[in-house]
Amino acid sequence: MNKLRRVDDEPPFMTDSRAPLAQTTVTSLRVVEALDEHGRLGVTALAAELDLAKGTVHKHVTTLERLGYVVKEDREYRLGLGFLGVGVNSQRRLDVYRVGRGPTDRLSKATDTVASLMVAEHGRGRYAYRVPHGDEYELAHHEGDVLPLHATAGGKAILAYTPADRREEILESHGLPPMTEHTITDRDAFREELRSVRDTRTAYDREELLDGWHCVAAPITNEEGDAVAAVSVSAETEFGDASKRTQDVPGLVISTATAIENKLRSP
């Protein structure tokens, strides 16, 4: 599980931090996240992981089990497939997923790369759709994973086409933490990077999220020109290197974003 932000962290920037939290809900979601991260845990291990009383943990896992979201096996608990149904339904209801899967599939095939659709939620990026390329790719991130916008090509594409006041709220709330030695962490340098993205409609991740991986993305915008998502391709090679790739990968990414935009905007 990606641990960029957990439910017991500070609330995301767009929530009202003054609003009271339902602590029982927070605890249940902490239990869910711990099981997601570790796979299977018993009550004692869960209590130690979450620094909670065993009785409290037992009450929450028992409730989740009775509701069909947790399964007990040999005195340990794991997440049940109830979450799969919720996640799949949420994914299918995204317009960009519905109209963008086909173009993203074709982009992956045309470029021989991993292709993805990213959306922004609570100041973070999430993969709404991800197309692996061949069996040789052991992907570090999958559909539904949360990622930092500033260290990903898709995130940069979204931020560059986000209204300035909202973009500054995101940067203020989440900062520019280093993910690798290549991550842009200087605020002025990052703003300059976003200006370049807006000028070219192309964003790059040059080993800024994962060492050895490169990514190029383009924004998918609405009628007002604001980003609703981004489409990207990723590979263990630099894009635009004529000695390695003959096709215009950035151009293919942009044309795919345009095709998805046209579908989203059509009545």
Protein backbone atom coordinates (compact mmCIF):
# COMPACT_ATOMS: atom_id res chain seq x y z
CA MET A 1 0.00 0.00 0.00
CA ASN A 2 1.24 3.48 -0.79
CA LYS A 3 1.75 5.35 2.49
CA LEU A 4 1.82 8.91 1.19
CA ARG A 5 -1.17 9.79 3.30
CA ARG A 6 -3.09 7.78 5.85
CA VAL A 7 -6.45 8.52 7.45
CA ASP A 8 -4.83 9.60 10.70
CA ASP A 9 -2.76 12.28 8.95
CA GLU A 10 -3.88 15.89 8.66
CA PRO A 11 -7.05 16.26 6.53
CA PRO A 12 -6.55 17.18 2.86
CA PHE A 13 -6.52 20.86 1.97
CA MET A 14 -10.07 21.10 0.67
CA THR A 15 -11.76 19.67 3.76
CA ASP A 16 -12.89 21.81 6.66
CA SER A 17 -10.31 20.96 9.32
CA ARG A 18 -12.59 22.51 11.94
CA ALA A 19 -15.29 19.92 11.35
CA PRO A 20 -15.37 17.15 13.97
CA LEU A 21 -14.21 13.70 12.89
CA ALA A 22 -16.08 10.49 13.66
CA GLN A 23 -13.27 8.77 15.53
CA THR A 24 -14.77 5.30 15.20
CA THR A 25 -14.72 5.72 11.42
CA VAL A 26 -11.11 6.85 11.53
CA THR A 27 -10.18 3.79 13.60
CA SER A 28 -11.98 1.40 11.27
CA LEU A 29 -10.22 2.88 8.26
CA ARG A 30 -6.86 2.64 10.04
CA VAL A 31 -7.59 -1.07 10.54
CA VAL A 32 -8.47 -1.41 6.86
CA GLU A 33 -5.28 0.35 5.77
CA ALA A 34 -3.13 -1.80 8.05
CA LEU A 35 -4.65 -4.96 6.57
CA ASP A 36 -4.18 -3.55 3.08
CA GLU A 37 -0.51 -2.90 3.82
CA HIS A 38 0.34 -6.17 5.55
CA GLY A 39 -2.09 -8.63 3.97
CA ARG A 40 -3.00 -10.71 7.03
CA LEU A 41 -2.73 -9.80 10.71
CA GLY A 42 -4.09 -11.07 13.97
CA VAL A 43 -5.67 -8.85 16.61
CA THR A 44 -2.47 -8.64 18.69
CA ALA A 45 -0.36 -7.62 15.67
CA LEU A 46 -2.98 -5.12 14.54
CA ALA A 47 -3.15 -3.58 18.00
CA ALA A 48 0.64 -3.21 18.09
CA GLU A 49 0.72 -1.77 14.57
CA LEU A 50 -1.97 0.81 15.34
CA ASP A 51 -1.06 1.41 19.01
CA LEU A 52 -4.58 0.54 20.09
CA ALA A 53 -6.04 -1.70 22.75
CA LYS A 54 -6.70 -5.27 21.60
CA GLY A 55 -10.32 -4.96 22.67
CA THR A 56 -10.78 -1.92 20.45
CA VAL A 57 -9.19 -3.65 17.46
CA HIS A 58 -11.25 -6.79 18.00
CA LYS A 59 -14.47 -4.75 18.01
CA HIS A 60 -13.60 -3.08 14.72
CA VAL A 61 -12.42 -6.20 12.86
CA THR A 62 -15.45 -8.14 14.10
CA THR A 63 -17.76 -5.41 12.85
CA LEU A 64 -15.99 -5.30 9.47
CA GLU A 65 -16.18 -9.09 9.25
CA ARG A 66 -19.91 -9.16 9.95
CA LEU A 67 -20.45 -6.50 7.29
CA GLY A 68 -18.56 -8.59 4.74
CA TYR A 69 -15.48 -6.40 4.33
CA VAL A 70 -13.00 -8.50 6.33
CA VAL A 71 -12.42 -12.26 6.31
CA LYS A 72 -11.07 -14.26 9.27
CA GLU A 73 -8.73 -17.13 8.45
CA ASP A 74 -6.79 -19.11 11.07
CA ARG A 75 -7.12 -16.40 13.75
CA GLU A 76 -5.88 -13.74 11.33
CA TYR A 77 -7.81 -11.20 9.31
CA ARG A 78 -7.55 -10.07 5.69
CA LEU A 79 -9.57 -7.70 3.53
CA GLY A 80 -12.53 -9.28 1.78
CA LEU A 81 -13.69 -8.80 -1.78
CA GLY A 82 -16.41 -6.43 -0.63
CA PHE A 83 -13.89 -3.66 -1.17
CA LEU A 84 -13.32 -4.86 -4.71
CA GLY A 85 -16.95 -4.28 -5.59
CA VAL A 86 -16.92 -0.79 -4.10
CA GLY A 87 -13.70 0.10 -5.89
CA VAL A 88 -14.78 -1.26 -9.26
CA ASN A 89 -18.10 0.58 -9.09
CA SER A 90 -16.33 3.82 -8.20
CA GLN A 91 -13.94 3.34 -11.11
CA ARG A 92 -16.70 2.57 -13.61
CA ARG A 93 -18.60 5.71 -12.68
CA LEU A 94 -15.68 7.94 -13.72
CA ASP A 95 -16.42 9.44 -17.13
CA VAL A 96 -12.73 9.64 -17.95
CA TYR A 97 -12.37 5.92 -17.25
CA ARG A 98 -15.42 5.04 -19.31
CA VAL A 99 -14.31 6.93 -22.43
CA GLY A 100 -10.56 6.80 -21.89
CA ARG A 101 -9.86 3.07 -21.63
CA GLY A 102 -9.87 2.39 -25.35
CA PRO A 103 -7.56 5.28 -26.31
CA THR A 104 -5.22 4.42 -23.41
CA ASP A 105 -5.08 0.77 -24.48
CA ARG A 106 -4.16 1.84 -28.01
CA LEU A 107 -1.54 4.25 -26.69
CA SER A 108 0.15 1.48 -24.72
CA LYS A 109 0.20 -0.78 -27.76
CA ALA A 110 1.49 1.95 -30.10
CA THR A 111 4.32 3.01 -27.79
CA ASP A 112 5.21 -0.35 -26.20
CA THR A 113 4.92 1.23 -22.77
CA VAL A 114 2.83 1.23 -19.60
CA ALA A 115 -0.04 3.69 -20.18
CA SER A 116 -2.15 5.30 -17.47
CA LEU A 117 -5.04 7.60 -16.72
CA MET A 118 -4.56 9.72 -13.59
CA VAL A 119 -7.11 11.83 -11.72
CA ALA A 120 -6.57 14.15 -8.76
CA GLU A 121 -8.32 13.66 -5.43
CA HIS A 122 -7.64 15.60 -2.24
CA GLY A 123 -4.45 17.09 -3.66
CA ARG A 124 -2.98 13.72 -4.66
CA GLY A 125 -2.95 11.74 -7.87
CA ARG A 126 -4.65 8.38 -8.29
CA TYR A 127 -4.41 5.96 -11.17
CA ALA A 128 -7.94 5.47 -12.49
CA TYR A 129 -6.70 3.08 -15.18
CA ARG A 130 -3.33 1.48 -15.88
CA VAL A 131 -2.27 -0.75 -18.78
CA PRO A 132 0.76 -2.97 -18.08
CA HIS A 133 3.13 -3.61 -20.95
CA GLY A 134 4.01 -7.27 -21.23
CA ASP A 135 4.78 -9.74 -18.48
CA GLU A 136 8.26 -8.32 -17.96
CA TYR A 137 6.93 -5.27 -16.13
CA GLU A 138 6.57 -5.64 -12.38
CA LEU A 139 4.75 -2.40 -11.72
CA ALA A 140 5.47 -0.51 -8.53
CA HIS A 141 2.09 1.24 -8.71
CA HIS A 142 -1.34 0.03 -9.71
CA GLU A 143 -4.88 1.26 -10.25
CA GLY A 144 -6.13 3.09 -7.19
CA ASP A 145 -2.69 3.87 -5.78
CA VAL A 146 -2.16 7.37 -4.45
CA LEU A 147 0.84 9.34 -5.75
CA PRO A 148 2.33 12.80 -5.26
CA LEU A 149 1.29 15.18 -8.02
CA HIS A 150 4.59 17.05 -8.05
CA ALA A 151 6.76 13.97 -8.76
CA THR A 152 4.70 12.45 -11.57
CA ALA A 153 4.23 13.51 -15.17
CA GLY A 154 0.48 13.04 -14.88
CA GLY A 155 0.40 15.12 -11.72
CA LYS A 156 2.39 17.93 -13.30
CA ALA A 157 0.04 17.93 -16.29
CA ILE A 158 -2.93 18.23 -13.95
CA LEU A 159 -1.35 20.95 -11.79
CA ALA A 160 -0.31 23.02 -14.81
CA TYR A 161 -3.94 23.14 -15.94
CA THR A 162 -5.44 23.69 -12.49
CA PRO A 163 -6.65 27.19 -11.46
CA ALA A 164 -3.79 29.06 -9.79
CA ASP A 165 -5.44 29.53 -6.39
CA ARG A 166 -6.29 25.85 -6.08
CA ARG A 167 -2.83 24.85 -7.29
CA GLU A 168 -1.20 27.00 -4.61
CA GLU A 169 -3.43 25.42 -1.96
CA ILE A 170 -2.23 21.99 -3.06
CA LEU A 171 1.43 23.00 -3.00
CA GLU A 172 1.02 24.67 0.37
CA SER A 173 -0.77 21.67 1.85
CA HIS A 174 1.43 18.90 0.47
CA GLY A 175 4.74 20.60 -0.30
CA LEU A 176 7.36 19.15 -2.63
CA PRO A 177 8.91 16.26 -0.68
CA PRO A 178 11.76 14.42 -2.42
CA MET A 179 10.85 11.00 -3.78
CA THR A 180 14.24 10.47 -5.46
CA GLU A 181 17.32 12.61 -5.87
CA HIS A 182 15.79 13.90 -9.13
CA THR A 183 12.55 15.25 -7.65
CA ILE A 184 12.07 18.99 -8.04
CA THR A 185 11.77 20.31 -4.49
CA ASP A 186 12.34 24.05 -5.03
CA ARG A 187 9.05 25.94 -5.26
CA ASP A 188 10.25 28.48 -7.85
CA ALA A 189 11.83 25.80 -10.02
CA PHE A 190 8.64 23.78 -9.87
CA ARG A 191 6.50 26.74 -10.90
CA GLU A 192 8.82 27.26 -13.87
CA GLU A 193 8.41 23.59 -14.74
CA LEU A 194 4.63 23.98 -14.72
CA ARG A 195 4.85 27.02 -17.00
CA SER A 196 6.78 24.89 -19.47
CA VAL A 197 4.16 22.15 -19.21
CA ARG A 198 1.40 24.63 -19.97
CA ASP A 199 3.31 26.06 -22.95
CA THR A 200 3.95 22.64 -24.50
CA ARG A 201 1.00 20.64 -23.14
CA THR A 202 3.58 17.99 -22.24
CA ALA A 203 4.85 17.00 -18.79
CA TYR A 204 7.81 14.81 -17.94
CA ASP A 205 8.89 12.73 -14.97
CA ARG A 206 12.61 12.14 -15.29
CA GLU A 207 13.19 9.56 -12.56
CA GLU A 208 11.47 11.91 -10.11
CA LEU A 209 9.12 9.30 -8.64
CA LEU A 210 11.10 6.09 -9.17
CA ASP A 211 14.76 5.65 -10.04
CA GLY A 212 15.17 4.35 -13.56
CA TRP A 213 11.65 5.20 -14.71
CA HIS A 214 10.66 7.99 -17.10
CA CYS A 215 7.19 9.23 -17.91
CA VAL A 216 5.52 11.69 -20.29
CA ALA A 217 1.95 12.96 -19.87
CA ALA A 218 -0.61 15.34 -21.31
CA PRO A 219 -3.61 16.92 -19.58
CA ILE A 220 -7.22 16.04 -20.31
CA THR A 221 -9.21 19.25 -19.89
CA ASN A 222 -12.83 20.35 -19.76
CA GLU A 223 -14.51 23.14 -21.75
CA GLU A 224 -13.03 25.74 -19.41
CA GLY A 225 -9.50 24.46 -20.01
CA ASP A 226 -9.10 23.01 -16.51
CA ALA A 227 -7.60 19.54 -16.07
CA VAL A 228 -9.95 16.70 -15.16
CA ALA A 229 -7.30 14.00 -15.64
CA ALA A 230 -4.06 13.21 -17.43
CA VAL A 231 -2.91 10.42 -19.73
CA SER A 232 0.67 9.19 -19.57
CA VAL A 233 3.13 6.53 -20.64
CA SER A 234 5.99 5.16 -18.55
CA ALA A 235 9.07 3.13 -19.41
CA GLU A 236 12.61 2.41 -18.31
CA THR A 237 14.04 4.65 -21.02
CA GLU A 238 14.03 8.35 -21.77
CA PHE A 239 11.38 9.60 -24.17
CA GLY A 240 12.38 11.61 -27.19
CA ASP A 241 15.68 9.72 -27.56
CA ALA A 242 15.86 9.08 -31.31
CA SER A 243 18.39 6.28 -30.83
CA LYS A 244 15.88 4.32 -28.73
CA ARG A 245 12.45 5.33 -30.04
CA THR A 246 11.49 6.22 -33.58
CA GLN A 247 7.91 7.32 -32.93
CA ASP A 248 6.96 10.68 -31.48
CA VAL A 249 5.86 9.44 -28.07
CA PRO A 250 4.95 12.88 -26.67
CA GLY A 251 2.91 13.56 -29.80
CA LEU A 252 1.04 10.28 -29.39
CA VAL A 253 0.31 11.09 -25.76
CA ILE A 254 -1.06 14.53 -26.70
CA SER A 255 -3.23 13.10 -29.48
CA THR A 256 -4.60 10.50 -27.06
CA ALA A 257 -5.46 13.22 -24.53
CA THR A 258 -7.21 15.17 -27.30
CA ALA A 259 -9.20 12.11 -28.35
CA ILE A 260 -10.37 11.55 -24.77
CA GLU A 261 -11.24 15.24 -24.38
CA ASN A 262 -13.36 15.13 -27.52
CA LYS A 263 -15.26 12.10 -26.22
CA LEU A 264 -15.82 13.73 -22.82
CA ARG A 265 -17.13 16.92 -24.39
CA SER A 266 -19.39 15.30 -26.96
CA PRO A 267 -23.09 15.26 -26.07
